[in-house]
XYZ file of C-alpha atoms in Angstrom:
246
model
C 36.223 157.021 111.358
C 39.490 155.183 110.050
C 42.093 155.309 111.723
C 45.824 153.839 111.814
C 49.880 154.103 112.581
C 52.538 152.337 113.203
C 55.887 152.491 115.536
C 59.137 153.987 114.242
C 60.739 151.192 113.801
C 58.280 149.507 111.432
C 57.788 146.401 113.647
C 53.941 147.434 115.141
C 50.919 148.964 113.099
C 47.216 149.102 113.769
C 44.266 150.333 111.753
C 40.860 151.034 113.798
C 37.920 151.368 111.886
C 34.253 152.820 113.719
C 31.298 153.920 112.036
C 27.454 154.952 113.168
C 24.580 154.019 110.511
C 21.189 155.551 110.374
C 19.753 152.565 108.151
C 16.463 153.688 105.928
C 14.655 151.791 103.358
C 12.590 152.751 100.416
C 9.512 151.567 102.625
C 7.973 154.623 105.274
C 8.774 153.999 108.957
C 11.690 150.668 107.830
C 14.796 151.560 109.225
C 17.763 150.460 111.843
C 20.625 151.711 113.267
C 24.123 150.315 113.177
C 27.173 150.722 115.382
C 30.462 149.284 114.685
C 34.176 148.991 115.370
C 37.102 146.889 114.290
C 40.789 147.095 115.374
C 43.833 145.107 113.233
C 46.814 144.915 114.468
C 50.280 143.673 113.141
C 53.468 142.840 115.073
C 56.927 141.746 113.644
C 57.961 140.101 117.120
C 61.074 138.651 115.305
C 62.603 139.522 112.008
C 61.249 135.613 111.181
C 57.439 135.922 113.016
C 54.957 137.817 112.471
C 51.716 138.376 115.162
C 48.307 139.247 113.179
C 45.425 139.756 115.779
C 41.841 141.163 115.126
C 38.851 142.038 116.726
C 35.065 143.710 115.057
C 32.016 144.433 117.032
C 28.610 145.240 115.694
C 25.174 146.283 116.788
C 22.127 146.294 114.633
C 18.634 146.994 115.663
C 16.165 146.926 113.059
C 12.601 146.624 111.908
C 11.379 144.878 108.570
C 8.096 144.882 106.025
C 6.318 141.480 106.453
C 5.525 139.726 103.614
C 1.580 139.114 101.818
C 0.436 135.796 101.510
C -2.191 135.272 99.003
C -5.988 136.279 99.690
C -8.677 134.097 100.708
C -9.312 134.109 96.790
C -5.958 132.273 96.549
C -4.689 135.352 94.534
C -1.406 137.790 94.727
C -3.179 141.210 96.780
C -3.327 143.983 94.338
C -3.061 147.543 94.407
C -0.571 147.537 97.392
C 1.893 150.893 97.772
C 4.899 149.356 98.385
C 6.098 152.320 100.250
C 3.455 151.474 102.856
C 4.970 149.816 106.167
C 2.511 147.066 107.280
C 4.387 146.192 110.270
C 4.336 147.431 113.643
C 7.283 150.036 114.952
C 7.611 147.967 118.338
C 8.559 144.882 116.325
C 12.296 145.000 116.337
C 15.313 142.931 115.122
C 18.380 142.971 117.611
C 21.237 141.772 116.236
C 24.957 141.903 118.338
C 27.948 140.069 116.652
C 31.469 139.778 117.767
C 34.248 138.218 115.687
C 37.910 137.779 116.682
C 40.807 136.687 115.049
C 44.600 135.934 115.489
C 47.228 134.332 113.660
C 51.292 133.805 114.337
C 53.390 132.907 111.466
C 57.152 132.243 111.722
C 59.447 131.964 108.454
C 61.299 129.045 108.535
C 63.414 130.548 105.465
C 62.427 132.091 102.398
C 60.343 129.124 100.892
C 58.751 127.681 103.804
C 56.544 128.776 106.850
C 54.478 127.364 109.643
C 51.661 129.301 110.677
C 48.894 128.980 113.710
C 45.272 130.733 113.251
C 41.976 130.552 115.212
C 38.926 132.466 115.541
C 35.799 132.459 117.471
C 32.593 134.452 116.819
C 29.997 135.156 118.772
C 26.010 136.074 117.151
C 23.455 137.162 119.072
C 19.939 137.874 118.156
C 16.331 138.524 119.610
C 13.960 137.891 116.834
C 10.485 140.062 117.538
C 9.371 140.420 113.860
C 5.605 140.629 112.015
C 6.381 137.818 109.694
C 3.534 138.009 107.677
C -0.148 139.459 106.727
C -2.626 136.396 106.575
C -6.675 135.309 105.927
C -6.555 138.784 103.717
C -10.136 139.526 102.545
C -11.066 141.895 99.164
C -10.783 144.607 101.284
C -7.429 144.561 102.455
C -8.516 143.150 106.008
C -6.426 140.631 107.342
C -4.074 139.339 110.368
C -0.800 140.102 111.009
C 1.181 136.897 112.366
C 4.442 137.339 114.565
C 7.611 135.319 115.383
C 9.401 136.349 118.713
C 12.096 134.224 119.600
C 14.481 136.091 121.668
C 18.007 134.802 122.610
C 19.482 132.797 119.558
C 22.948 132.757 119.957
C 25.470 130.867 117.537
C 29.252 130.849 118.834
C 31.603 129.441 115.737
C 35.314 128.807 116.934
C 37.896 127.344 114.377
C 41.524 126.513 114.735
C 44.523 125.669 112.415
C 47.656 124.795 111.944
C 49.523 124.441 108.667
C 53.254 124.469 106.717
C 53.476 126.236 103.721
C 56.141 126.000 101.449
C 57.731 126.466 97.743
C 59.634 124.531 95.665
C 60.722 122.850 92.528
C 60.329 119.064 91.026
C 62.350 119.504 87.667
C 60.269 121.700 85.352
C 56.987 122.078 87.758
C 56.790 125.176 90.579
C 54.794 123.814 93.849
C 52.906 125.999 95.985
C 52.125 123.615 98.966
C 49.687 123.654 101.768
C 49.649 121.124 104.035
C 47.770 120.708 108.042
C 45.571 119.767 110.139
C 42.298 121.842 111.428
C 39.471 122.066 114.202
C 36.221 122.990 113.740
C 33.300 123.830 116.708
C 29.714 125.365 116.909
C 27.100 126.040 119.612
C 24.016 127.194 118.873
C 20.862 128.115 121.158
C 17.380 128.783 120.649
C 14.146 128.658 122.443
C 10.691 127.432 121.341
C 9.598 130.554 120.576
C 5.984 131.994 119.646
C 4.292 131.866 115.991
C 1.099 133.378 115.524
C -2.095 135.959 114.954
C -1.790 138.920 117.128
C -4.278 140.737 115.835
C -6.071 142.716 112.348
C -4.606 145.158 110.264
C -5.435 145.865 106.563
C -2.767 145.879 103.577
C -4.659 149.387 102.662
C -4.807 151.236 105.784
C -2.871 149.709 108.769
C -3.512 149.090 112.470
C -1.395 149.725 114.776
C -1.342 147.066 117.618
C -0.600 146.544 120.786
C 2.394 144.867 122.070
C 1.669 141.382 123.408
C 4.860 140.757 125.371
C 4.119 136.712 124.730
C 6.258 134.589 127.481
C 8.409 131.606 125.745
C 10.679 129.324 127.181
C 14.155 129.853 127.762
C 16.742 129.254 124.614
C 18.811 125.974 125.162
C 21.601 124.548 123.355
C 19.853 123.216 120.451
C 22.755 122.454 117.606
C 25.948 121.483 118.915
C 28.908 120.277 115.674
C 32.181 119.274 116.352
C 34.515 118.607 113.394
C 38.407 117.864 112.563
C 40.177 117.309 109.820
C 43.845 116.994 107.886
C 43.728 119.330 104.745
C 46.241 119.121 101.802
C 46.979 121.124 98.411
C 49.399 121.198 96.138
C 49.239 123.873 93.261
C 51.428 122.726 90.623
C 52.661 125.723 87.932
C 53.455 124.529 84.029
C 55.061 127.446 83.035
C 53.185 130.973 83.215
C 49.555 130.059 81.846
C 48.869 127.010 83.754
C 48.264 125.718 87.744
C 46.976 122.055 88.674
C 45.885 122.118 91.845
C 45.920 118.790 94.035
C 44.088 118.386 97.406
């Protein structure tokens, strides 16, 4: 669906964007399903200042092929359909994002602007894959190895602030760009569990039972804070050429 208007007067518009996706791959029993929606929004609050806000929100939840290692022979496996799903339909991948945006802009006159952004994101995952097919013999026998490490999160959030202007030095056009910016990033994890489950065979598959492993709670494992003053300059010579400086 895609969706948008604006007011009479010109001064508010939106666009809203939502879509459903019934994900399949080329392999049997792969697929996902995806739900999304995103909003925009503009609003002139001043003939000199301009409000941009916007929000997106996904949801993915899908399975994967795990991949061979070599054979006990120390060889690639042979004779493998790859249409043949050698993972297990419980295994699933989780994925929930959310992103928003906003940014306020006022023009100071026709050459120059100063202009406040930030955004902040927000990933969450629950990782309960079949990562791999191990110890495979000649016959295709072999054991399937999973990695379940629910609740990873990673939450981004940036902030900015910068002048923007035109202007002249004798002969030379200047585009310039010039502020200072904020950077910060959480992210969580958990031990998580690694290993055999069980046999299956690359030929002929086994379904398996669930093992619903226990791990440890996720805890703030990655934690970056960063700030800095950015500048650029880009310099015109005429039509054909830009230096930029920064």
């Amino acid at each position: 669906a895609d969706r948008s208007g604006s007011t009479e007067d010109g001064r508010f518009g939106f666009r809203l964007n939502a879509a459903y996706e019934d994900e399949r791959s080329y392999v049997r029993e792969v697929d996902g399903k995806r739900k999304f929606v995103a909003l925009a929004t503009n609003w002139r609050m001043t003939p000199d200042t301009v409000f941009q806000f916007d929000v997106e929100h996904e949801r993915r939840n899908q399975n994967g092929q795990p991949y061979l290692e070599r054979d006990v022979d120390g060889k690639l496996p042979s004779r493998v359909n790859p249409r043949t799903f050698l993972g297990q339909r419980w295994a699933r991948y989780p994925t929930e994002s959310t992103i928003v945006s906003g940014k306020i802009e006022h023009f100071l006159n026709e050459a120059w602007s100063v202009a406040l952004d930030a955004n902040w994101m927000k990933l969450q995952r629950d990782q309960d894959q079949i990562w791999s097919i191990s110890n495979i013999q000649p016959n295709g026998d072999g054991e399937a190895f999973l990695y379940y490490n629910p609740d990873q999160t990673r939450q981004p959030a940036n902030v900015r602030f910068m002048v923007n202007g035109l202007f002249n030095t004798g002969p030379f056009s200047h585009k310039l760009d010039v502020g200072v910016d904020a950077r910060k990033t959480t992210s969580r994890w958990g031990d998580g569990f690694w290993g055999g489950i069980g046999a299956t065979n690359i030929y002929s598959p086994v379904a398996l039972a669930n093992p619903r492993v226990s791990v440890s709670p996720s805890v703030v494992g990655e934690r970056i804070q960063e700030r800095g003053v950015f500048f650029n300059d880009a310099i015109g010579f005429g039509e054909a050429w830009t230096l930029h400086l920064g």
